[in-house]
């Protein structure tokens, strides 16, 4: 198990990932929910749909990790064994990071082709910025997960 201050820091990190991925998905979903007549929707662009889907997946993963960390702190119980948790956290942090990088890199060319005055353009820019922020937070989480895994394997 992690040293308690490190566990609390990892909990804060996962809560930031949860927040950033939620804002990323919400920006596209809220733009879709406006009642004005739109020229295009984010459903018309598969790249934006991919960005939305990745944001939802990272949100779900971050929510699960946050729930597990809070349970570990509050109840000192084990939702999943420590060894399995270390491997799964490391693998899924890497996967979430890859998905966030790929969705941001696919979405940026679409944003460049859009009209900069449209609400879809603004929502897409917010979504990519928040996805990139979530990527930075997931990268820190991946470093902590890698540290835990190396500590378990080597030491």
Short mmCIF file of C-alpha atoms in Angstrom, two decimals:
data_model
loop_
_atom_site.label_atom_id
_atom_site.label_comp_id
_atom_site.label_asym_id
_atom_site.label_seq_id
_atom_site.Cartn_x
_atom_site.Cartn_y
_atom_site.Cartn_z
CA UNK A 1 0.00 0.00 0.00
CA UNK A 2 1.12 3.55 -0.67
CA UNK A 3 2.49 5.79 2.02
CA UNK A 4 -0.61 7.71 3.32
CA UNK A 5 0.49 11.23 2.17
CA UNK A 6 1.26 9.81 -1.28
CA UNK A 7 -2.15 8.12 -1.34
CA UNK A 8 -3.84 11.43 -0.54
CA UNK A 9 -1.84 13.20 -3.28
CA UNK A 10 -2.84 10.51 -5.77
CA UNK A 11 -6.47 11.03 -4.71
CA UNK A 12 -6.18 14.76 -5.46
CA UNK A 13 -4.61 13.98 -8.81
CA UNK A 14 -7.42 11.63 -9.79
CA UNK A 15 -10.02 14.19 -8.73
CA UNK A 16 -8.39 16.70 -11.11
CA UNK A 17 -8.49 14.14 -13.93
CA UNK A 18 -12.17 13.56 -13.14
CA UNK A 19 -12.89 17.30 -13.27
CA UNK A 20 -10.97 17.99 -16.48
CA UNK A 21 -12.46 15.04 -18.37
CA UNK A 22 -15.95 16.04 -17.18
CA UNK A 23 -15.49 19.61 -18.44
CA UNK A 24 -14.16 18.30 -21.75
CA UNK A 25 -17.19 16.10 -22.33
CA UNK A 26 -19.60 18.71 -20.98
CA UNK A 27 -18.37 21.42 -23.34
CA UNK A 28 -19.31 19.33 -26.38
CA UNK A 29 -22.54 18.00 -24.86
CA UNK A 30 -23.70 21.46 -23.76
CA UNK A 31 -23.08 22.88 -27.21
CA UNK A 32 -25.24 20.11 -28.60
CA UNK A 33 -28.05 20.95 -26.20
CA UNK A 34 -28.52 24.56 -27.28
CA UNK A 35 -31.84 25.33 -28.93
CA UNK A 36 -30.49 27.60 -31.64
CA UNK A 37 -30.39 26.40 -35.20
CA UNK A 38 -26.92 25.09 -35.89
CA UNK A 39 -25.10 24.68 -39.13
CA UNK A 40 -23.24 21.64 -37.83
CA UNK A 41 -23.19 19.41 -34.82
CA UNK A 42 -20.32 17.60 -33.19
CA UNK A 43 -22.01 14.38 -34.32
CA UNK A 44 -21.27 15.48 -37.90
CA UNK A 45 -17.54 15.28 -37.15
CA UNK A 46 -16.35 11.79 -36.16
CA UNK A 47 -13.20 13.29 -34.67
CA UNK A 48 -15.22 15.35 -32.19
CA UNK A 49 -17.35 12.32 -31.37
CA UNK A 50 -14.14 10.41 -30.67
CA UNK A 51 -12.94 13.22 -28.38
CA UNK A 52 -16.29 13.14 -26.55
CA UNK A 53 -16.16 9.35 -26.16
CA UNK A 54 -12.58 9.39 -24.86
CA UNK A 55 -13.49 12.10 -22.37
CA UNK A 56 -16.38 9.99 -21.07
CA UNK A 57 -14.14 6.91 -20.78
CA UNK A 58 -11.45 8.84 -18.89
CA UNK A 59 -14.17 10.31 -16.66
CA UNK A 60 -15.43 6.81 -15.79
CA UNK A 61 -11.91 5.52 -15.17
CA UNK A 62 -11.04 8.52 -12.99
CA UNK A 63 -14.28 8.12 -11.03
CA UNK A 64 -13.48 4.46 -10.34
CA UNK A 65 -9.91 5.25 -9.29
CA UNK A 66 -11.11 8.09 -7.07
CA UNK A 67 -13.73 5.83 -5.48
CA UNK A 68 -11.10 3.17 -4.83
CA UNK A 69 -8.68 5.68 -3.30
CA UNK A 70 -11.33 7.21 -1.06
CA UNK A 71 -12.37 3.74 0.12
CA UNK A 72 -8.73 2.87 0.83
CA UNK A 73 -8.29 6.06 2.87
CA UNK A 74 -11.61 5.95 4.70
CA UNK A 75 -12.00 2.27 5.49
CA UNK A 76 -8.45 0.97 5.18
CA UNK A 77 -10.09 -1.82 3.25
CA UNK A 78 -9.05 -3.32 0.00
CA UNK A 79 -11.47 -3.12 -2.89
CA UNK A 80 -8.93 -4.87 -5.11
CA UNK A 81 -5.74 -6.55 -3.93
CA UNK A 82 -2.72 -4.24 -3.86
CA UNK A 83 -0.74 -6.19 -6.44
CA UNK A 84 -3.63 -6.36 -8.92
CA UNK A 85 -4.41 -2.70 -8.29
CA UNK A 86 -0.83 -1.66 -9.02
CA UNK A 87 -0.75 -3.49 -12.35
CA UNK A 88 -4.22 -2.35 -13.41
CA UNK A 89 -3.59 1.27 -12.43
CA UNK A 90 -0.33 1.36 -14.38
CA UNK A 91 -1.84 -0.24 -17.49
CA UNK A 92 -5.02 1.85 -17.48
CA UNK A 93 -3.16 5.10 -16.77
CA UNK A 94 -1.03 4.41 -19.84
CA UNK A 95 -4.12 3.54 -21.90
CA UNK A 96 -6.00 6.65 -20.75
CA UNK A 97 -3.00 8.81 -21.58
CA UNK A 98 -2.72 7.30 -25.05
CA UNK A 99 -6.42 7.81 -25.72
CA UNK A 100 -6.25 11.44 -24.60
CA UNK A 101 -3.22 12.13 -26.81
CA UNK A 102 -4.81 10.49 -29.83
CA UNK A 103 -8.17 12.24 -29.40
CA UNK A 104 -6.51 15.65 -29.02
CA UNK A 105 -4.25 15.12 -32.02
CA UNK A 106 -7.17 14.01 -34.19
CA UNK A 107 -9.41 16.88 -33.08
CA UNK A 108 -6.98 19.75 -33.67
CA UNK A 109 -7.03 19.57 -37.52
CA UNK A 110 -10.85 19.59 -37.45
CA UNK A 111 -10.81 22.69 -35.25
CA UNK A 112 -8.47 24.44 -37.69
CA UNK A 113 -10.92 23.84 -40.54
CA UNK A 114 -13.95 25.21 -38.66
CA UNK A 115 -15.28 28.74 -38.62
CA UNK A 116 -13.78 30.41 -35.54
CA UNK A 117 -17.02 32.27 -34.80
CA UNK A 118 -19.21 29.18 -34.39
CA UNK A 119 -20.22 27.82 -31.01
CA UNK A 120 -19.03 24.36 -32.09
CA UNK A 121 -15.53 25.75 -32.63
CA UNK A 122 -15.50 27.27 -29.14
CA UNK A 123 -16.80 24.05 -27.58
CA UNK A 124 -14.19 22.00 -29.45
CA UNK A 125 -11.38 24.29 -28.31
CA UNK A 126 -12.51 23.98 -24.69
CA UNK A 127 -12.79 20.20 -25.09
CA UNK A 128 -9.26 19.89 -26.48
CA UNK A 129 -7.79 22.18 -23.81
CA UNK A 130 -9.45 20.21 -21.04
CA UNK A 131 -8.41 16.91 -22.65
CA UNK A 132 -4.83 18.14 -22.71
CA UNK A 133 -5.10 19.18 -19.05
CA UNK A 134 -6.52 15.75 -18.21
CA UNK A 135 -3.58 14.22 -20.10
CA UNK A 136 -1.09 16.12 -17.94
CA UNK A 137 -2.84 14.95 -14.77
CA UNK A 138 -3.06 11.35 -16.01
CA UNK A 139 0.67 11.52 -16.85
CA UNK A 140 1.44 12.43 -13.23
CA UNK A 141 -0.84 9.61 -12.11
CA UNK A 142 0.99 7.23 -14.45
CA UNK A 143 4.30 8.28 -12.90
CA UNK A 144 2.95 7.53 -9.43
CA UNK A 145 1.53 4.21 -10.62
CA UNK A 146 4.85 3.34 -12.21
CA UNK A 147 6.64 4.21 -8.98
CA UNK A 148 4.29 1.96 -7.02
CA UNK A 149 4.75 -0.87 -9.49
CA UNK A 150 8.55 -0.56 -9.54
CA UNK A 151 8.61 -0.40 -5.77
CA UNK A 152 6.56 -3.61 -5.63
CA UNK A 153 8.66 -5.46 -8.24
CA UNK A 154 12.19 -4.28 -7.45
CA UNK A 155 12.24 -3.44 -3.79
#
